[in-house]
CSV table of C-alpha atoms in Angstrom, one decimal:
chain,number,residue,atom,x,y,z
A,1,UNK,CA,-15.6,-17.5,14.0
A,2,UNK,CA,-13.8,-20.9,13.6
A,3,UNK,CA,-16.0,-23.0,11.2
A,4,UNK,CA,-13.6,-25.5,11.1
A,5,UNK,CA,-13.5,-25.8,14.8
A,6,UNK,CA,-16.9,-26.1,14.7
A,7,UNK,CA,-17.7,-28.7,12.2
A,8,UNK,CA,-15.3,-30.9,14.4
A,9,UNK,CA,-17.2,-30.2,17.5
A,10,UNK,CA,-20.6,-31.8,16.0
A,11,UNK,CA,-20.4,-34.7,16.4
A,12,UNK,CA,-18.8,-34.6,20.1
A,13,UNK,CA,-21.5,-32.3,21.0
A,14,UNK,CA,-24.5,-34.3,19.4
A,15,UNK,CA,-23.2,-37.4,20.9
A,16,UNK,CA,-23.6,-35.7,24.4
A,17,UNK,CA,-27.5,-34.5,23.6
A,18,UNK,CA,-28.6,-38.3,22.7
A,19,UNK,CA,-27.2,-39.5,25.7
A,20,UNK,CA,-28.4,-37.6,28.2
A,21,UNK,CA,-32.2,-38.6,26.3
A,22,UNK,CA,-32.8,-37.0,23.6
A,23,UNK,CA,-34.0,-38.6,20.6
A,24,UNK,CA,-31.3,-38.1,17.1
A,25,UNK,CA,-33.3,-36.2,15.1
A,26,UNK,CA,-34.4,-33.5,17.8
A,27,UNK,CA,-30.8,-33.7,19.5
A,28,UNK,CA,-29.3,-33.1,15.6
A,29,UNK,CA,-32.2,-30.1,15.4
A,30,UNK,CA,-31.1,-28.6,18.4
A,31,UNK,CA,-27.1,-28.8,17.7
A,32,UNK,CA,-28.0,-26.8,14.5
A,33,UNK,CA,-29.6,-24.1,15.7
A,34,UNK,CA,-26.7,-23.9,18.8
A,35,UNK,CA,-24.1,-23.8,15.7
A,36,UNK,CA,-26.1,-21.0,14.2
A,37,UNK,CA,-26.3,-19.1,17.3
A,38,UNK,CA,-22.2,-19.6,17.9
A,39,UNK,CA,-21.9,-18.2,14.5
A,40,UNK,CA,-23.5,-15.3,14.9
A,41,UNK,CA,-22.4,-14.8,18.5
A,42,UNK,CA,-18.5,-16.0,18.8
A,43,UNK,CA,-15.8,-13.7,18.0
A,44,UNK,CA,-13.6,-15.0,15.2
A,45,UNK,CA,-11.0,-17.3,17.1
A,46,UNK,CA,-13.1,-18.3,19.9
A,47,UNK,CA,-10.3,-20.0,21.9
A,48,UNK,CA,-9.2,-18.3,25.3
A,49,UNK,CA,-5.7,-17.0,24.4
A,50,UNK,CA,-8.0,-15.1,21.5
A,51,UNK,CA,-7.3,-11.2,20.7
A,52,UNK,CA,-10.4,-10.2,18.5
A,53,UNK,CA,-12.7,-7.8,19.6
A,54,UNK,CA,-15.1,-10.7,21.2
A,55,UNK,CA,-15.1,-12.3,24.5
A,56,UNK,CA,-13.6,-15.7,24.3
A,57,UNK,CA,-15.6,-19.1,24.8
A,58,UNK,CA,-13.1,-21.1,27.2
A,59,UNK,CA,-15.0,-23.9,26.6
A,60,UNK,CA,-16.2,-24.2,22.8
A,61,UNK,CA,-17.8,-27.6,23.5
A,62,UNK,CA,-18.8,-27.0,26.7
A,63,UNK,CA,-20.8,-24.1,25.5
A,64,UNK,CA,-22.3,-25.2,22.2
A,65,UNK,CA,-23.5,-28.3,24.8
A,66,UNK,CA,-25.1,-25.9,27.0
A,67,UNK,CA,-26.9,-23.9,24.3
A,68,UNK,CA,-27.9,-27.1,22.2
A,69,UNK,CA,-29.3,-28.4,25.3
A,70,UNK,CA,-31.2,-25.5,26.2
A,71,UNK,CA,-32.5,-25.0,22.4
A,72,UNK,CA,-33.4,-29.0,22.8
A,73,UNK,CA,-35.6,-28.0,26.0
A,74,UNK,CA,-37.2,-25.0,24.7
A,75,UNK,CA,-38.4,-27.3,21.8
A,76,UNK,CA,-39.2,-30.0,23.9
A,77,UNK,CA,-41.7,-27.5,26.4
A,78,UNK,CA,-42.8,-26.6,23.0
A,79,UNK,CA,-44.4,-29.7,22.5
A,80,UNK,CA,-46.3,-30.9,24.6
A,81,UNK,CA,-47.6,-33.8,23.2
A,82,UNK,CA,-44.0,-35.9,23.4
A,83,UNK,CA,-44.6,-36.8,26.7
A,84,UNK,CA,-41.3,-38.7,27.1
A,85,UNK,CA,-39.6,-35.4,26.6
A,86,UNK,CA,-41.6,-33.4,29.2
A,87,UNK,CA,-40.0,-35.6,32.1
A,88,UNK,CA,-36.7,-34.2,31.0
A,89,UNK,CA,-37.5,-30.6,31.0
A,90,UNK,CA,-36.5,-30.3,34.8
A,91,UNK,CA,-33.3,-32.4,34.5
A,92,UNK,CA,-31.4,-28.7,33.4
A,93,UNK,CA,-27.7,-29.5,33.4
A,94,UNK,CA,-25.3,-26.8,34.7
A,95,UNK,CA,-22.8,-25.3,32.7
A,96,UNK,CA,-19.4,-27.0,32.8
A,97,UNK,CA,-16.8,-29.1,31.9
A,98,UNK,CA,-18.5,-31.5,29.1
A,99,UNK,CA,-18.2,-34.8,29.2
A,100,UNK,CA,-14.8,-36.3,27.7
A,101,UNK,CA,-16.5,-39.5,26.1
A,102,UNK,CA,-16.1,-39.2,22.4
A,103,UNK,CA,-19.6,-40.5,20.6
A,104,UNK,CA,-17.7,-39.7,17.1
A,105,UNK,CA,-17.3,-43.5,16.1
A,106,UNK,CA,-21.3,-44.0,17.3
A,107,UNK,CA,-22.4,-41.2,14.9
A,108,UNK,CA,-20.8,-42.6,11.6
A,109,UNK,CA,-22.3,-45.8,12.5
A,110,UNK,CA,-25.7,-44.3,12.8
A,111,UNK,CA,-26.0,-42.4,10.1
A,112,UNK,CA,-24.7,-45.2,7.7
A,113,UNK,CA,-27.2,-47.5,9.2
A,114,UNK,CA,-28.2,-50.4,7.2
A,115,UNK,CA,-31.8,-48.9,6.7
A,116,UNK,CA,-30.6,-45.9,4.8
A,117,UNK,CA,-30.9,-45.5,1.3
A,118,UNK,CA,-27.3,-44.3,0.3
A,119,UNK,CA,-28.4,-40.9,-0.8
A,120,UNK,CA,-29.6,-40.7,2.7
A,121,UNK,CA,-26.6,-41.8,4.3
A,122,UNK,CA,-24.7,-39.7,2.7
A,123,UNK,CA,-26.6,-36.6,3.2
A,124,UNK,CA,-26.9,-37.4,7.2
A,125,UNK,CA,-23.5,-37.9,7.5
A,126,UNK,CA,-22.5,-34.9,5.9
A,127,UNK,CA,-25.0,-32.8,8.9
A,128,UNK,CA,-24.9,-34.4,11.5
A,129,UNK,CA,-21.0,-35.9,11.4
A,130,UNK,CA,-19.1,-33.4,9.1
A,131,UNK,CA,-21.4,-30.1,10.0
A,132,UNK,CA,-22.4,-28.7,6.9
A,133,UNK,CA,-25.6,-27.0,6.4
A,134,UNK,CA,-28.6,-28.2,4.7
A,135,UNK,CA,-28.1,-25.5,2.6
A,136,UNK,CA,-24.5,-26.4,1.8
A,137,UNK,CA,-25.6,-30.0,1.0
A,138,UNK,CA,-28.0,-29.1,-1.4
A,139,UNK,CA,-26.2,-27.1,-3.2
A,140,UNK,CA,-23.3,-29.5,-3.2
A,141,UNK,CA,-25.2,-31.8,-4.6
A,142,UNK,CA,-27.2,-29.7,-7.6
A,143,UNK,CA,-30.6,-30.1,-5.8
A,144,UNK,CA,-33.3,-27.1,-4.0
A,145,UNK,CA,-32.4,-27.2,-0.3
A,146,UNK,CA,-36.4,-27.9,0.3
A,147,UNK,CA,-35.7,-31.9,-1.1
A,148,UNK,CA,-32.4,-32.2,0.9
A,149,UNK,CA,-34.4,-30.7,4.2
A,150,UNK,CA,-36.9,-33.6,3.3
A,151,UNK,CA,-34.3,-35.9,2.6
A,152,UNK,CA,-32.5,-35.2,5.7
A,153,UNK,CA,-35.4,-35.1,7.6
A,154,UNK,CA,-36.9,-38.4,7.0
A,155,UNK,CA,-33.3,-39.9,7.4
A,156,UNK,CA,-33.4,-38.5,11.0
A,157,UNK,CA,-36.8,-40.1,11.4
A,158,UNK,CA,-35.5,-43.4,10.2
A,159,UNK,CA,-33.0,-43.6,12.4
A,160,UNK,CA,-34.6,-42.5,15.4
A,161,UNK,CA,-35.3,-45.5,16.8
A,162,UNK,CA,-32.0,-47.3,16.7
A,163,UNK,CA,-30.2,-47.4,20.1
A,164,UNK,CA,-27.2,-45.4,20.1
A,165,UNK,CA,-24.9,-47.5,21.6
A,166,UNK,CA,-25.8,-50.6,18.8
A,167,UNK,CA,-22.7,-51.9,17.0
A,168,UNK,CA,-22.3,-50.8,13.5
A,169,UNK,CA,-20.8,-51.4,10.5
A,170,UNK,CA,-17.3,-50.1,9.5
A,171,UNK,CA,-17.4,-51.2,5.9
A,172,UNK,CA,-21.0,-49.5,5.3
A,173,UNK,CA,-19.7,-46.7,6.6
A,174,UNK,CA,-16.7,-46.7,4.3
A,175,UNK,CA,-18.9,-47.3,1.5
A,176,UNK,CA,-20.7,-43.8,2.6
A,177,UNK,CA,-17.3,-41.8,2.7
A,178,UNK,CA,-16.2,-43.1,-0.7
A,179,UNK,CA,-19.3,-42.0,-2.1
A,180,UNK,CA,-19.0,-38.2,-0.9
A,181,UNK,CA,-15.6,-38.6,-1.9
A,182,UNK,CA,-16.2,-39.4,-5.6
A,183,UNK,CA,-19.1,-36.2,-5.7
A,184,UNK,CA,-15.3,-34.0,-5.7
A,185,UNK,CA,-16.2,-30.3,-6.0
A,186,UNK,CA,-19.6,-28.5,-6.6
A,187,UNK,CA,-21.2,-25.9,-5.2
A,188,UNK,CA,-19.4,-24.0,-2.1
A,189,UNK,CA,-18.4,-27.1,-0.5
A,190,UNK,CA,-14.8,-29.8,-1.2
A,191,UNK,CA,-17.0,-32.9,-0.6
A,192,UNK,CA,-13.5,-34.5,-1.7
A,193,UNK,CA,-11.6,-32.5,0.6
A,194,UNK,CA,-14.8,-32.8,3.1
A,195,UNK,CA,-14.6,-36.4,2.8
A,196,UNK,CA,-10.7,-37.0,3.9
A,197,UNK,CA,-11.5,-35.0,7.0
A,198,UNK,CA,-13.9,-37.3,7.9
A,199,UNK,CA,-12.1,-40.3,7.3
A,200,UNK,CA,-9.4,-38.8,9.4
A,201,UNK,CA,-11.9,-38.3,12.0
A,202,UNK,CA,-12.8,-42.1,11.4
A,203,UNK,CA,-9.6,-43.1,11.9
A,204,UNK,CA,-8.6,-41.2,15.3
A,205,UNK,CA,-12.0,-42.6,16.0
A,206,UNK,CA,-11.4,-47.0,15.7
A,207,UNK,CA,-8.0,-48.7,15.0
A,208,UNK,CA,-9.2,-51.1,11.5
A,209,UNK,CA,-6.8,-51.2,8.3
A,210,UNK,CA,-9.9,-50.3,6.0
A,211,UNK,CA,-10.0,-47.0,7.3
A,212,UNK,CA,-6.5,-46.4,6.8
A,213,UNK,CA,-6.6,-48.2,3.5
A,214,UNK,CA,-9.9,-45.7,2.2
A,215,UNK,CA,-7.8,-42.9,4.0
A,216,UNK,CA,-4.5,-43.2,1.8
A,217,UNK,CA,-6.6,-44.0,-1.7
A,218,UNK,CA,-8.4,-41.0,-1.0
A,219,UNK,CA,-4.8,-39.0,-0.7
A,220,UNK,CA,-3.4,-40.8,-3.4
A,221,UNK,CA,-6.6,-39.6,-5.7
A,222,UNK,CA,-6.4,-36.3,-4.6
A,223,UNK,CA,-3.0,-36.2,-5.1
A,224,UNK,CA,-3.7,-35.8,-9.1
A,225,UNK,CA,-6.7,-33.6,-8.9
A,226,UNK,CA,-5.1,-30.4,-10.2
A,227,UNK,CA,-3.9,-32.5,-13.1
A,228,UNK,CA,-7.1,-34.4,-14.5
A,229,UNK,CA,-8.8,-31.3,-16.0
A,230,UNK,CA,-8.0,-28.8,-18.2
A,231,UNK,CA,-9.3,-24.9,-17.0
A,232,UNK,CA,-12.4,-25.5,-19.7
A,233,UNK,CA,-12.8,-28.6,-17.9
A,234,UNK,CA,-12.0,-31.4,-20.4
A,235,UNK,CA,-11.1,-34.6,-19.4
A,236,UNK,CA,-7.1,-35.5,-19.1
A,237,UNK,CA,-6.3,-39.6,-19.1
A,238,UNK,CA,-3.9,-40.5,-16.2
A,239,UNK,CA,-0.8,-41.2,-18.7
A,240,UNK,CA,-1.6,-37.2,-20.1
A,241,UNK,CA,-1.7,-35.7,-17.1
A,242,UNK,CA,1.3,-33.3,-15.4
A,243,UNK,CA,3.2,-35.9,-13.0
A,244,UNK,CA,5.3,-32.6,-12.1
A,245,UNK,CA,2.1,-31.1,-10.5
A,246,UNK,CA,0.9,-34.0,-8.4
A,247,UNK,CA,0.6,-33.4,-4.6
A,248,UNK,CA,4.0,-34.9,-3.5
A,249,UNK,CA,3.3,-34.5,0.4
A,250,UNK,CA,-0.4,-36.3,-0.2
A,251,UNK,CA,1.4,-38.9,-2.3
A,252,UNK,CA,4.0,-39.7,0.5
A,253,UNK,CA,1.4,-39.3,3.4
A,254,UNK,CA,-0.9,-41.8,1.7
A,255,UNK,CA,1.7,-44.5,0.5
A,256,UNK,CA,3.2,-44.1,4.4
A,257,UNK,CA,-0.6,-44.8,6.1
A,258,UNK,CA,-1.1,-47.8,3.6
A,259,UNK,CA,2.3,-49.4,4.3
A,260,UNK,CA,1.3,-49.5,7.7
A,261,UNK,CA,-2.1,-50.9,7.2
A,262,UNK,CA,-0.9,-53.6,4.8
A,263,UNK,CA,1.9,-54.5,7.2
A,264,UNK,CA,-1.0,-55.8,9.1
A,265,UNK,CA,-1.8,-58.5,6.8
A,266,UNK,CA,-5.8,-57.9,7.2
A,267,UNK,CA,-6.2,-56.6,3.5
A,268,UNK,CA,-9.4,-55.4,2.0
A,269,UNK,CA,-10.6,-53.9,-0.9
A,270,UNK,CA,-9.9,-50.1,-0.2
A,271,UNK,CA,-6.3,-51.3,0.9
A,272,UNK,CA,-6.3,-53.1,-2.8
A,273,UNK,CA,-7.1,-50.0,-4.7
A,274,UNK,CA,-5.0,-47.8,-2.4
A,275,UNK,CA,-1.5,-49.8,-3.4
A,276,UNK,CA,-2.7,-49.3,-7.4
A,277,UNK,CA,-3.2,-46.0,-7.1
A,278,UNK,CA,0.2,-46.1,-5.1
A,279,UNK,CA,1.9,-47.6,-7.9
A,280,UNK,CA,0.7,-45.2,-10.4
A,281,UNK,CA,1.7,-42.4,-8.3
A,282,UNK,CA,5.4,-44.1,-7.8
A,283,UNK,CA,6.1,-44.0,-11.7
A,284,UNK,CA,7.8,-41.4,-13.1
A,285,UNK,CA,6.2,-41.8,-16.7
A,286,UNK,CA,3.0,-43.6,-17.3
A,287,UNK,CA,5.6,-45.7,-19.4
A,288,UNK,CA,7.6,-46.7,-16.4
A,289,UNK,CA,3.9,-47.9,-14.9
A,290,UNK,CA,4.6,-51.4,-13.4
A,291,UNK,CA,1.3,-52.8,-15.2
A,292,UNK,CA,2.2,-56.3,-14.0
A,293,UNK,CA,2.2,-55.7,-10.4
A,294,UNK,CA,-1.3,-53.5,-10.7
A,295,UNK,CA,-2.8,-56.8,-12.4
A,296,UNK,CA,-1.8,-58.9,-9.5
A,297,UNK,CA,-3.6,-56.1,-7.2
A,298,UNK,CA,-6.5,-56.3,-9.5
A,299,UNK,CA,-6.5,-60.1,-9.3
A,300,UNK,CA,-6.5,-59.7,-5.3
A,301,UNK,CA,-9.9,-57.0,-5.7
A,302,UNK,CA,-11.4,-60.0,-7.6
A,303,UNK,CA,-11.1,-62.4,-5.2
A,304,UNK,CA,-12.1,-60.0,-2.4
A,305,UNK,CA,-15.1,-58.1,-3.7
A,306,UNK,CA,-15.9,-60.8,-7.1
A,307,UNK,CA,-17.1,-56.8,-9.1
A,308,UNK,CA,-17.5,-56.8,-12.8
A,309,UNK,CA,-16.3,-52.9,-11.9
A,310,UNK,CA,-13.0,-54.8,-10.8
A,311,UNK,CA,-13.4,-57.3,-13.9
A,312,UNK,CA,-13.0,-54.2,-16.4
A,313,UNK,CA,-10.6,-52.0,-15.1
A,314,UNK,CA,-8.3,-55.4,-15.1
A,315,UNK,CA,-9.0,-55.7,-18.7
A,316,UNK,CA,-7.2,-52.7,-18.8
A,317,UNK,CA,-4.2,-53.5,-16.9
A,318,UNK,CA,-4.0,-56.8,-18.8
A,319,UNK,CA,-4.2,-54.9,-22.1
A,320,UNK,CA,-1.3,-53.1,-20.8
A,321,UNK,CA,0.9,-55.8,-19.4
A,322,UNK,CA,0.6,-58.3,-21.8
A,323,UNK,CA,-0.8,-56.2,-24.7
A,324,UNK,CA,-4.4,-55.1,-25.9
A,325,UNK,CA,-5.0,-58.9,-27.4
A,326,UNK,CA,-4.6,-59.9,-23.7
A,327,UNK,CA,-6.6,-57.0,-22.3
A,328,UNK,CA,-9.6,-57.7,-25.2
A,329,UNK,CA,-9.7,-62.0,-23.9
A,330,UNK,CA,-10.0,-60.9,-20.6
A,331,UNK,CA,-12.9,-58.1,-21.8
A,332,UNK,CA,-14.8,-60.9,-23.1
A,333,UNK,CA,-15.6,-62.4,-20.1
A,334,UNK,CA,-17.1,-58.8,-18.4
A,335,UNK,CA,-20.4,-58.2,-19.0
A,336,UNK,CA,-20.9,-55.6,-21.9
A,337,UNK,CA,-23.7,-53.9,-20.5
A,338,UNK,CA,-21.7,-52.6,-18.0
A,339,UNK,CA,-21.0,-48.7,-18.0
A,340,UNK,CA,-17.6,-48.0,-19.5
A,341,UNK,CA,-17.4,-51.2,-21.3
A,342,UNK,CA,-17.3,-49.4,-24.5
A,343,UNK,CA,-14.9,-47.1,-23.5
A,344,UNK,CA,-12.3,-50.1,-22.5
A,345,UNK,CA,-13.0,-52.0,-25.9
A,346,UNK,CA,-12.5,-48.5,-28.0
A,347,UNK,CA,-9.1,-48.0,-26.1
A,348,UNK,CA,-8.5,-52.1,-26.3
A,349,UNK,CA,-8.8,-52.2,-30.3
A,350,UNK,CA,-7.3,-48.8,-30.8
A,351,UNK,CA,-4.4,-50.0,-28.9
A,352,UNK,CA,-4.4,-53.3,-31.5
A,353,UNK,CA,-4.6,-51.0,-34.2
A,354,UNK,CA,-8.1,-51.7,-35.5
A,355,UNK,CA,-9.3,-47.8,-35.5
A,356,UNK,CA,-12.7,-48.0,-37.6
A,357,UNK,CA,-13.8,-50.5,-34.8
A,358,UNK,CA,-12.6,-48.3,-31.7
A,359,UNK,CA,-14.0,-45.1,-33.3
A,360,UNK,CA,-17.1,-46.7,-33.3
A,361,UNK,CA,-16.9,-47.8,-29.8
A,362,UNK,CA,-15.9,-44.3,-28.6
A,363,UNK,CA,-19.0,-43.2,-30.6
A,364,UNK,CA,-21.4,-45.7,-29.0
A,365,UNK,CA,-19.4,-45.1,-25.4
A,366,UNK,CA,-19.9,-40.9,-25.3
A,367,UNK,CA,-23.6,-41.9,-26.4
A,368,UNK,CA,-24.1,-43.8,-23.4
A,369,UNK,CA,-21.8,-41.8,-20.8
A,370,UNK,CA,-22.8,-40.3,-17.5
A,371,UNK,CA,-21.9,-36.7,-18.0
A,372,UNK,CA,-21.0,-34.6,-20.1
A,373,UNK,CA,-17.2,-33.9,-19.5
A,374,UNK,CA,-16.4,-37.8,-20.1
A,375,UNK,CA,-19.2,-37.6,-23.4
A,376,UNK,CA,-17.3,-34.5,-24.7
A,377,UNK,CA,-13.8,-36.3,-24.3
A,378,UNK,CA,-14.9,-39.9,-25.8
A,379,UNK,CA,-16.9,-37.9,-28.7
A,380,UNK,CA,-13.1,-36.5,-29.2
A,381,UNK,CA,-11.7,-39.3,-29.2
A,382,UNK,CA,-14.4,-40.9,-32.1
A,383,UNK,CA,-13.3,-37.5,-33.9
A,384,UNK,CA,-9.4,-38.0,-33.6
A,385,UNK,CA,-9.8,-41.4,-34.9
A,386,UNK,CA,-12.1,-40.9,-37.4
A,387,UNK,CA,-9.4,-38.1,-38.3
A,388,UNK,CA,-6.9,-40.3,-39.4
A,389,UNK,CA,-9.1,-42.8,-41.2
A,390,UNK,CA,-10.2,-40.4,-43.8
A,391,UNK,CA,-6.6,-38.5,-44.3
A,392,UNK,CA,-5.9,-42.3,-45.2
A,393,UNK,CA,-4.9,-42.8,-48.9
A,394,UNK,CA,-7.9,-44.5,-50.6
A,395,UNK,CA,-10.5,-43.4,-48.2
C-alpha cells in the first residue's frame, strides 16, 4: 500500500465529498474510514501497471471517492435525525472517472480559517490536508490521541459552517505551515519534512511569492538539520555546526525557488527570512558570513512585520557587523521580557568581553528557557564562562 499516494489523494478526494453536499466534518469522517479500508484492502502499489499479489485500483481516487461516499451514506441513513442529509441518500453516484477539479487550495483555506485557534489549525490541516491519522497527530505532538480526537473534532464542528468555496487567507495559512514546520520531529511522524510537502502542495495549488518564499526557508532550514544536534541531543550554534554535512541539493533548490520569487518584486516576510537563511547557507565559514547584508534583510522584516522577534535577532546581526557595542545599543531598545533576550545579551557582553555579566545572563536565560535541550546548552555556557573566571589569577 502507497501511503504516500494516499496522503496526496485527501485532500482531492474530500474536496469532491463537500461538494457534492456533504457537510466538512462528516465528509472528513467518511474519507478516513475509506483511507482505512484502502489500507487494509489495496495491494502494495496500487497503480495499474502493479505486479504484487493484489488486484490493482486503476483509479486510486476514483475509488477512495466511491468508498468515502458510500461510508458518508451509510452514516448519513444512520442518522436519521439530519434531515438535510436524508434527501441525499438516493442521489448514489456511479463509479467512474472523478471529477478533475482540484479543491486542494479550498482545503488549506478552510482549515486555517480565521476562527481557529492555531493549535486547531494546525491539527486540521495535518488530517484533513496532509492525511495523517489522529493517532499520528497525537503522538507527534506528545499528547493522548483522546484530546487530539477532541481537538480535531470540535475544529471540524467549527468549521462546518463556512461555505466552501469562501476566499481565504494565504498568509494565515502560511502562518499554519510554519508552525508544523518548527514542531521538527517527534513521535512516528517528520512534521518538518510533513510540512514541505504541504507547502509544495500549496504551491502547485496558487501562484503567490509567499508560498515560494515559506517554501525555500523551509529547504534552506532543513538543509542544516543533521548538523544542529549532537547524537545526545545537545544543542550546536549555527557558526559550530558541520557546513560539510549540509543538504547541498536542498540548499540549491531553495536559493533557486527564492530567486524567482524575489525577482517578482512582491516581497514579504517569509521571502525576508528565506534570503538570510540563504546567505548563511552561501558562506563557507560562519567567518566569511556577510553580517552586513543579513542586517539590511533584517531592517526589511522590520518594516514589513514591526516584531520585537525581528528586533532581537537584528541585535545579533548588528553585534556582528559592527561589533557587540553595536549589537548591545540596538538590544536596548527590544523589550527585555521577551524570550531569548537573555540569551542575546549573554552572547552580546561575552562577545565585548565582560564574562561575569554574560555568565550571569546565560544563568538567568537557561532558567527561563522553553526546553530542556536549549536550558542544558545555555546552563553550559554559564559553566564555560564561569570556568574561566575562577582559573583567573586572583579569583
Amino acid at each position: 500500500m502507497n501511503e504516500a499516494l494516499l496522503r496526496s489523494l485527501t485532500p482531492s478526494v474530500l474536496g469532491i465529498l463537500v461538494r457534492r453536499g456533504a457537510d466538512f466534518a462528516a465528509a472528513e469522517d467518511a474519507v478516513q474510514e475509506a483511507l482505512v479500508e484502502a489500507v487494509r484492502v489495496w495491494p502494495a502499489d496500487p497503480s495499474p501497471s502493479s505486479s504484487s499479489g493484489g488486484s490493482p485500483v486503476r483509479d486510486p481516487k476514483g475509488w477512495l471517492v466511491t468508498v468515502a461516499w458510500r461510508k458518508f451514506l451509510d452514516a448519513a441513513r444512520a442518522d436519521s435525525a439530519r434531515r438535510r442529509r436524508e434527501k441525499l441518500i438516493d442521489e448514489e453516484h456511479a463509479p467512474g472517472p472523478s471529477p478533475t477539479v482540484d479543491d486542494t487550495l479550498q482545503l488549506y483555506f478552510l482549515c486555517a480559517h480565521p476562527s481557529l485557534t492555531p493549535s486547531s489549525a494546525v491539527a486540521l490541516t495535518l488530517r484533513a490536508v496532509g492525511g495523517l491519522t489522529t493517532r499520528q497527530i497525537a503522538r507527534a505532538y506528545l499528547v493522548p490521541e483522546a484530546t487530539m480526537a477532541q481537538r480535531i473534532s470540535r475544529a471540524k464542528r467549527t468549521v462546518s459552517g463556512v461555505r466552501f468555496d469562501q476566499p481565504g487567507d494565504v498568509a494565515t495559512v502560511l502562518r499554519v505551515l510554519y508552525l508544523v514546520f518548527n514542531e521538527g520531529y517527534s513521535g512516528e511522524v517528520d512534521l518538518a519534512a510533513e510540512a514541505i510537502r504541504l507547502t509544495r502542495q500549496l504551491a502547485a495549488a496558487i501562484d503567490h511569492p509567499e508560498v515560494s518564499g515559506l517554501l525555500a526557508l523551509m529547504l534552506l532550514h532543513h538543509a542544516r538539520r543533521a548538523t544542529r544536534t549532537t547524537p545526545d541531543g545537545s544543542l550546536v550554534p549555527l557558526a559550530e555546526q558541520d557546513r560539510g554535512r549540509w543538504d547541498t541539493d536542498s540548499i540549491a533548490e531553495g536559493v533557486e525557488i527564492l530567486q524567482a520569487a524575489l525577482a517578482r518584486d512582491r516581497l514579504g516576510e517569509f521571502q525576508a527570512q528565506a534570503a538570510i537563511a540563504a546567505l548563511h547557507a552561501d558562506a563557507p565559514t560562519a567567518e566569511e558570513t556577510d553580517w552586513v547584508q543579513i542586517v539590511e534583510w533584517y531592517d526589511e522584516l522590520v518594516r514589513l512585520t514591526d516584531s520585537p522577534v525581528v528586533r532581537l535577532n537584528r541585535a545579533v546581526a548588528v553585534g556582528e557587523a559592527d561589533g557587540p557595542r553595536a549589537g548591545l545599543a540596538a538590544l536596548a531598545a527590544v523589550d527585555d521580557s521577551l524570550p531569548r533576550h537573555a540569551a542575546v545579551a549573554a552572547y552580546l557582553h561575552e562577545r565585548d568581553g565582560d564574562l561575569a555579566t554574560a555568565a550571569r545572563l546565560y544563568a538567568e536565560a537557561a532558567h527561563a528557557a522553553p526546553n530542556l535541550a536549549e536550558r542544558d546548552h545555555l546552563t553550559r555556557q554559564a559553566a564555560r564562562l564561569n570556568a574561566r573566571l575562577n582559573a583567573r589569577p586572583g579569583s
